Tab-separated table of C-alpha atoms in Angstrom:
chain	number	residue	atom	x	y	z
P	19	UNK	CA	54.415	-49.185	-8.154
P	20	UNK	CA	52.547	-47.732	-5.189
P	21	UNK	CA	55.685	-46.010	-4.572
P	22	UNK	CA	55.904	-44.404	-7.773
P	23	UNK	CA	52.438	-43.277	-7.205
P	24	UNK	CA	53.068	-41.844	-3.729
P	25	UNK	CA	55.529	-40.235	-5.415
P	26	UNK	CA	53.522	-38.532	-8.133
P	27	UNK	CA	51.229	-37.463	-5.841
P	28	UNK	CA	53.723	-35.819	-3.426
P	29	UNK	CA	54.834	-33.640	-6.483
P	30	UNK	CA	51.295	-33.211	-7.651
P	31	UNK	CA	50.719	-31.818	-3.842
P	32	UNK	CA	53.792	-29.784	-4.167
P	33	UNK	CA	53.108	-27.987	-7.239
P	34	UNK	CA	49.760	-27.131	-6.143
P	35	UNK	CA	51.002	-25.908	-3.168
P	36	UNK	CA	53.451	-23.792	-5.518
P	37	UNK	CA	50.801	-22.701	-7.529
P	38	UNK	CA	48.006	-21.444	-5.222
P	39	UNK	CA	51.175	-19.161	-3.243
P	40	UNK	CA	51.778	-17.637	-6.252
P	41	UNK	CA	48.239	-17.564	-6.925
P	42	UNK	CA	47.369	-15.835	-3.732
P	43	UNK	CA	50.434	-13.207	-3.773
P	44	UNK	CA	48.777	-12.049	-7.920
P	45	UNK	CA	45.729	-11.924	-6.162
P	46	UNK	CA	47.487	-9.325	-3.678
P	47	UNK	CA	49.499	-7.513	-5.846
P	48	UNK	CA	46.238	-7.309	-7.982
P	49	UNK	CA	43.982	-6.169	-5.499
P	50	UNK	CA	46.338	-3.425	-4.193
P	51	UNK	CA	47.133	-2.012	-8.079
P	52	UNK	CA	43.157	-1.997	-8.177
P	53	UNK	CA	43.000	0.202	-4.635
P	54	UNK	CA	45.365	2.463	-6.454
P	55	UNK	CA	44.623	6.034	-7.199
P	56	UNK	CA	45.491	4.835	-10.882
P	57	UNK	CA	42.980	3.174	-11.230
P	58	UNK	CA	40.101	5.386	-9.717
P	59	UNK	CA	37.416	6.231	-12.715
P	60	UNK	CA	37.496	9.434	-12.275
P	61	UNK	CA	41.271	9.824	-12.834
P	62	UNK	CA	41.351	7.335	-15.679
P	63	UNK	CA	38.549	9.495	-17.317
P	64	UNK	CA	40.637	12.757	-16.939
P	65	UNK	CA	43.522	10.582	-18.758
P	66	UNK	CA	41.417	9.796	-21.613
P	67	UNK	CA	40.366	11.438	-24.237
P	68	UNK	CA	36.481	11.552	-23.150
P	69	UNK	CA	36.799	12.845	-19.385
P	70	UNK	CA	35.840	16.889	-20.458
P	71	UNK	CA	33.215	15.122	-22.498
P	72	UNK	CA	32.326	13.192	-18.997
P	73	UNK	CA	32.217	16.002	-17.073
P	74	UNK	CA	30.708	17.911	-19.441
P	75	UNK	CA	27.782	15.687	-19.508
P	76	UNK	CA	27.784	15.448	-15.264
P	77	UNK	CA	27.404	19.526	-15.545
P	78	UNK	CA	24.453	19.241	-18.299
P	79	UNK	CA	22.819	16.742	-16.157
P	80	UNK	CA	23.270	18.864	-13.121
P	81	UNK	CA	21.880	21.606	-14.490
P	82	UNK	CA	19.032	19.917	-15.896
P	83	UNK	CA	18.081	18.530	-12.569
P	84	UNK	CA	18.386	22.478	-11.106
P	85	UNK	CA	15.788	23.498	-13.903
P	86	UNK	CA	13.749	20.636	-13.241
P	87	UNK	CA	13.435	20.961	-9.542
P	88	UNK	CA	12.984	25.364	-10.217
P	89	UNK	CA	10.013	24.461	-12.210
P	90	UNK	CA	8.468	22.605	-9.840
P	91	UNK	CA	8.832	24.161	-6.702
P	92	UNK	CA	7.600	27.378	-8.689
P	93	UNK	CA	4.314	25.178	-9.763
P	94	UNK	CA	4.494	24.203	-6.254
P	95	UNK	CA	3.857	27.362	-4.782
P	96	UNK	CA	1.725	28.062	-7.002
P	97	UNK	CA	-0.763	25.359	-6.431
P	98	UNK	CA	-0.023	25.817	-2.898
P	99	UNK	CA	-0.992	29.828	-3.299
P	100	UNK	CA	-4.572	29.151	-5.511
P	101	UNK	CA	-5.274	26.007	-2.410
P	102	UNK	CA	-4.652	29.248	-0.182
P	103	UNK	CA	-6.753	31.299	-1.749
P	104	UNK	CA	-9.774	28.612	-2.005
P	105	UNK	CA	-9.573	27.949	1.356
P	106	UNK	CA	-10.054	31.358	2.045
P	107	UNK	CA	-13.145	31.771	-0.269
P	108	UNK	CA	-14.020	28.981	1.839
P	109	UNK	CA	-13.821	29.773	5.235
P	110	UNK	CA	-15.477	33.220	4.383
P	111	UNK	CA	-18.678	31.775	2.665
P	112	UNK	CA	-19.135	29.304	5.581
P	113	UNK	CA	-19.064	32.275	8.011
P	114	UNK	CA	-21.459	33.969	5.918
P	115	UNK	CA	-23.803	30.992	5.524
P	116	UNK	CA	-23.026	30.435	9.323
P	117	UNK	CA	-24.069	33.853	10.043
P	118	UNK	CA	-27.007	34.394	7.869
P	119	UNK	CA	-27.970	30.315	9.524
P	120	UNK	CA	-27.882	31.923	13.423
P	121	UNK	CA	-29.052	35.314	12.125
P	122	UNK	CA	-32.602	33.331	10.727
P	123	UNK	CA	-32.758	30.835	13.855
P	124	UNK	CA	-32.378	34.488	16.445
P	125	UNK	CA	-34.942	36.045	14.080
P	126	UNK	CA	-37.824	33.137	14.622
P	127	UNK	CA	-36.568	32.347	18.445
P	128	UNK	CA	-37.438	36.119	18.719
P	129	UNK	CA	-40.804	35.437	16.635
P	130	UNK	CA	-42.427	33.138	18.703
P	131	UNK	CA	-41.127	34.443	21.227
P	132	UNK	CA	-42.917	37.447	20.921
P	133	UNK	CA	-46.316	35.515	19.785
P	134	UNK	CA	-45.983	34.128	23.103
P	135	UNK	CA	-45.992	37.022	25.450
């Protein structure tokens, strides 16, 4: 009996040894049909019946994204102009409040100044 079964299990080994060879040269064979150009998307797309509608869409999309991105680098610059602008309204009403601030302080220092003497 346990010769029987040593048996059985030496052909069970053998089969699965069989079986995972074949297994692993599919797998191979598989793997390289998949690495094919035949099977890229883009030419399997072009082969159907829906690859103008694919690229089609792509272009849409595309230009959709141009329009997009032309809007806002015009609002951009346009933000970016008025900020320009204010800071320039700015910088000129500090100089005048600078100015008319040293032109009041020379004014008095000059004052007492000549109260003094």
């Amino acid at each position: 009996m346990s010769k029987t079964k040593d048996l059985f299990e030496e052909r069970i080994n053998r089969e699965k040894a069989i079986h995972e060879k074949l297994l692993k040269k599919e797998m191979e064979n598989l793997n390289e049909r998949i690495k094919s150009d035949r099977y890229n998307i883009d030419n399997m797309l072009l082969k159907s019946g829906i690859g103008y509608a694919y690229h089609d869409l792509i272009n849409s999309k595309d230009k959709l994204n141009t329009n997009y991105q032309s809007k806002f680098n015009q609002t951009y610059h346009a933000i970016d102009v008025e900020l320009y602008k204010l800071n320039k309204i700015i910088d000129g009403k500090t100089r005048m409040v600078n100015y008319k601030y040293h032109d009041k302080k020379d004014k008095v220092v000059h004052k007492i100044l000549s109260e003094i003497m």
